[in-house]
């Protein structure tokens, strides 16, 4: 089921079209592997997405998050026009990034730098679906395989936690700073930092 997802997924126009197939992408958080999921609008639900992903990871081992801000998606949120547009924007950003990676022309690095500055996920409003493994995140899980990167010709300036955006203000009903909410905010900022470091390595 894994694929490179080189074809831009389509989300049925500006929202759910009763006759258009909705094509989504789910990214494996640990490997970056892309899993395309195609559903009829009447089938668009978190449960059906999980079932389609079960060939890659058992349902009871799945953690599915959508963001930023990263939360477990709900059917009511997933089916809105705003969410589908945000997911499509994330697809377009990744498609553009892939096209830069495949270019060998002399000006591609300039385009890449402009893209990195003007189109960060946390500012563009784009969203993505990520798949995590409960087993891989549990204590005692085996270490992931070592990824060896070729040295960069120039030193890389790595982002720090202070470079990460602060979470958006909570809605009044969620304004109370509970331990769970505080932990999620810390986790989200760390996740964004890890993603920003990954982009720096990829761009370097």
Short mmCIF file of C-alpha atoms in Angstrom, two decimals:
data_model
loop_
_atom_site.label_atom_id
_atom_site.label_comp_id
_atom_site.label_asym_id
_atom_site.label_seq_id
_atom_site.Cartn_x
_atom_site.Cartn_y
_atom_site.Cartn_z
CA UNK A 1 0.00 0.00 0.00
CA UNK A 2 2.96 2.31 0.47
CA UNK A 3 3.65 4.74 -2.33
CA UNK A 4 5.61 7.87 -3.12
CA UNK A 5 2.38 9.82 -3.63
CA UNK A 6 3.79 11.71 -6.58
CA UNK A 7 0.30 12.38 -7.93
CA UNK A 8 -1.45 15.28 -6.23
CA UNK A 9 -4.35 13.95 -4.14
CA UNK A 10 -7.73 15.51 -4.85
CA UNK A 11 -10.37 16.32 -2.30
CA UNK A 12 -13.43 16.83 -4.44
CA UNK A 13 -13.28 20.56 -5.06
CA UNK A 14 -13.86 22.96 -2.17
CA UNK A 15 -15.57 20.40 0.02
CA UNK A 16 -17.33 17.05 -0.13
CA UNK A 17 -18.82 16.41 -3.54
CA UNK A 18 -21.32 13.59 -3.58
CA UNK A 19 -19.80 12.09 -6.74
CA UNK A 20 -16.08 12.86 -6.38
CA UNK A 21 -13.63 10.38 -4.90
CA UNK A 22 -11.67 11.94 -2.04
CA UNK A 23 -7.99 11.08 -2.15
CA UNK A 24 -5.98 11.63 1.01
CA UNK A 25 -2.40 10.97 2.00
CA UNK A 26 -1.30 9.56 5.34
CA UNK A 27 2.37 9.88 6.26
CA UNK A 28 4.07 7.34 8.52
CA UNK A 29 5.67 9.50 11.21
CA UNK A 30 8.64 7.19 11.78
CA UNK A 31 9.66 6.66 8.14
CA UNK A 32 7.92 9.30 6.01
CA UNK A 33 6.31 6.55 3.94
CA UNK A 34 3.22 7.84 2.17
CA UNK A 35 -0.02 5.83 2.15
CA UNK A 36 -2.65 7.05 -0.33
CA UNK A 37 -6.25 6.53 0.76
CA UNK A 38 -9.16 6.93 -1.66
CA UNK A 39 -12.71 7.08 -0.32
CA UNK A 40 -16.16 7.90 -1.62
CA UNK A 41 -17.57 10.95 0.22
CA UNK A 42 -20.15 8.73 1.93
CA UNK A 43 -17.27 6.59 3.26
CA UNK A 44 -15.14 9.46 4.57
CA UNK A 45 -14.59 8.63 8.23
CA UNK A 46 -11.69 8.04 10.59
CA UNK A 47 -12.71 4.39 10.99
CA UNK A 48 -12.55 3.79 7.23
CA UNK A 49 -9.16 5.49 6.97
CA UNK A 50 -7.88 3.23 9.75
CA UNK A 51 -9.24 0.18 7.96
CA UNK A 52 -7.44 1.18 4.75
CA UNK A 53 -4.21 1.58 6.73
CA UNK A 54 -4.56 -1.79 8.43
CA UNK A 55 -2.53 -3.49 5.69
CA UNK A 56 0.43 -1.39 6.82
CA UNK A 57 -0.26 -1.29 10.56
CA UNK A 58 -2.88 -3.16 12.61
CA UNK A 59 -5.79 -0.96 13.68
CA UNK A 60 -5.18 -1.57 17.39
CA UNK A 61 -1.58 -0.37 16.95
CA UNK A 62 -2.49 2.85 15.13
CA UNK A 63 -2.35 6.42 16.39
CA UNK A 64 -3.73 8.81 13.77
CA UNK A 65 -3.07 12.53 14.23
CA UNK A 66 -3.99 15.50 12.06
CA UNK A 67 -2.52 18.96 12.33
CA UNK A 68 -1.06 21.31 13.24
CA UNK A 69 -2.31 21.63 15.91
CA UNK A 70 -2.02 17.84 16.16
CA UNK A 71 -5.11 16.09 17.45
CA UNK A 72 -6.93 12.82 16.91
CA UNK A 73 -9.24 13.65 13.99
CA UNK A 74 -13.01 13.44 14.32
CA UNK A 75 -15.41 12.60 11.50
CA UNK A 76 -17.17 15.95 11.87
CA UNK A 77 -13.87 17.82 11.52
CA UNK A 78 -12.51 15.65 8.72
CA UNK A 79 -15.55 16.25 6.53
CA UNK A 80 -15.49 20.05 6.67
CA UNK A 81 -14.49 22.16 3.68
CA UNK A 82 -11.83 23.94 5.74
CA UNK A 83 -10.12 20.69 6.74
CA UNK A 84 -10.15 19.27 3.21
CA UNK A 85 -8.67 22.50 1.85
CA UNK A 86 -5.98 22.51 4.55
CA UNK A 87 -5.07 18.89 3.71
CA UNK A 88 -4.95 19.74 0.02
CA UNK A 89 -2.64 22.67 0.78
CA UNK A 90 -0.33 20.30 2.64
CA UNK A 91 -0.34 18.00 -0.38
CA UNK A 92 0.54 20.88 -2.68
CA UNK A 93 3.40 22.00 -0.43
CA UNK A 94 4.86 18.50 -0.39
CA UNK A 95 4.37 18.12 -4.16
CA UNK A 96 6.25 21.38 -4.73
CA UNK A 97 9.01 20.33 -2.35
CA UNK A 98 9.35 17.00 -4.18
CA UNK A 99 9.57 18.78 -7.52
CA UNK A 100 12.45 20.91 -6.19
CA UNK A 101 14.23 17.80 -4.93
CA UNK A 102 14.06 16.22 -8.39
CA UNK A 103 15.41 19.28 -10.23
CA UNK A 104 19.06 19.54 -11.11
CA UNK A 105 19.04 23.09 -12.51
CA UNK A 106 21.26 25.75 -10.95
CA UNK A 107 18.39 27.87 -9.60
CA UNK A 108 16.60 25.10 -7.74
CA UNK A 109 18.44 25.90 -4.49
CA UNK A 110 17.20 29.49 -4.64
CA UNK A 111 13.64 28.25 -5.16
CA UNK A 112 14.04 25.84 -2.26
CA UNK A 113 15.25 28.62 0.03
CA UNK A 114 12.32 30.83 -0.96
CA UNK A 115 9.90 27.97 -0.34
CA UNK A 116 11.41 27.21 3.06
CA UNK A 117 11.02 30.83 4.12
CA UNK A 118 7.59 31.59 2.65
CA UNK A 119 5.75 28.34 3.06
CA UNK A 120 6.28 26.77 6.51
CA UNK A 121 3.42 24.54 7.54
CA UNK A 122 2.69 26.31 10.79
CA UNK A 123 2.11 29.63 8.97
CA UNK A 124 0.42 28.52 5.75
CA UNK A 125 -2.56 26.84 7.46
CA UNK A 126 -1.87 23.50 5.80
CA UNK A 127 -2.55 20.21 7.57
CA UNK A 128 -1.33 16.64 7.23
CA UNK A 129 -2.35 13.23 8.50
CA UNK A 130 0.32 11.28 10.36
CA UNK A 131 0.30 7.62 11.38
CA UNK A 132 2.11 6.54 14.55
CA UNK A 133 2.67 3.07 15.95
CA UNK A 134 1.74 2.55 19.61
CA UNK A 135 4.20 -0.32 19.80
CA UNK A 136 7.07 1.78 18.41
CA UNK A 137 6.35 4.53 20.96
CA UNK A 138 6.10 2.20 23.95
CA UNK A 139 8.85 1.61 26.48
CA UNK A 140 11.17 -1.17 25.48
CA UNK A 141 10.50 -0.72 21.77
CA UNK A 142 13.50 -1.54 19.55
CA UNK A 143 15.55 1.37 18.32
CA UNK A 144 14.67 2.57 14.81
CA UNK A 145 17.23 1.80 12.09
CA UNK A 146 20.10 4.26 11.87
CA UNK A 147 19.80 6.76 9.05
CA UNK A 148 23.17 7.81 7.62
CA UNK A 149 23.29 11.21 5.91
CA UNK A 150 26.00 12.44 3.57
CA UNK A 151 27.90 15.40 5.01
CA UNK A 152 26.72 18.82 3.91
CA UNK A 153 29.26 21.02 2.10
CA UNK A 154 28.22 23.96 4.28
CA UNK A 155 27.43 24.05 8.01
CA UNK A 156 23.74 23.76 8.74
CA UNK A 157 21.98 26.19 11.06
CA UNK A 158 19.66 24.02 13.09
CA UNK A 159 16.42 25.45 14.53
CA UNK A 160 15.91 25.49 18.28
CA UNK A 161 12.87 25.19 20.48
CA UNK A 162 12.72 28.98 20.81
CA UNK A 163 12.19 29.20 17.04
CA UNK A 164 9.00 27.18 17.24
CA UNK A 165 5.66 29.02 17.29
CA UNK A 166 3.70 28.98 20.51
CA UNK A 167 0.39 27.08 20.43
CA UNK A 168 -2.67 29.16 19.48
CA UNK A 169 -4.69 30.52 22.40
CA UNK A 170 -7.24 28.09 23.76
CA UNK A 171 -10.92 28.62 23.26
CA UNK A 172 -12.70 29.77 26.45
CA UNK A 173 -14.05 26.29 27.16
CA UNK A 174 -10.51 24.87 27.08
CA UNK A 175 -8.63 27.76 28.70
CA UNK A 176 -7.92 25.90 31.95
CA UNK A 177 -4.29 24.78 31.99
CA UNK A 178 -4.72 21.10 32.84
CA UNK A 179 -1.65 18.82 33.10
CA UNK A 180 -2.80 16.95 29.98
CA UNK A 181 -3.14 20.13 27.95
CA UNK A 182 0.27 21.37 29.09
CA UNK A 183 1.85 18.03 28.16
CA UNK A 184 0.23 18.12 24.72
CA UNK A 185 1.53 21.64 24.09
CA UNK A 186 5.06 20.57 25.02
CA UNK A 187 4.75 17.49 22.80
CA UNK A 188 3.46 19.58 19.87
CA UNK A 189 6.32 22.07 20.05
CA UNK A 190 8.86 19.24 20.25
CA UNK A 191 7.20 17.55 17.27
CA UNK A 192 7.38 20.80 15.27
CA UNK A 193 11.07 21.16 16.22
CA UNK A 194 11.84 17.62 15.05
CA UNK A 195 10.03 18.31 11.77
CA UNK A 196 11.89 21.61 11.28
CA UNK A 197 15.22 19.85 11.90
CA UNK A 198 14.25 17.20 9.37
CA UNK A 199 13.50 19.89 6.80
CA UNK A 200 16.86 21.51 7.48
CA UNK A 201 18.64 18.20 6.89
CA UNK A 202 16.59 17.55 3.73
CA UNK A 203 17.24 21.01 2.35
CA UNK A 204 20.93 20.81 3.22
#
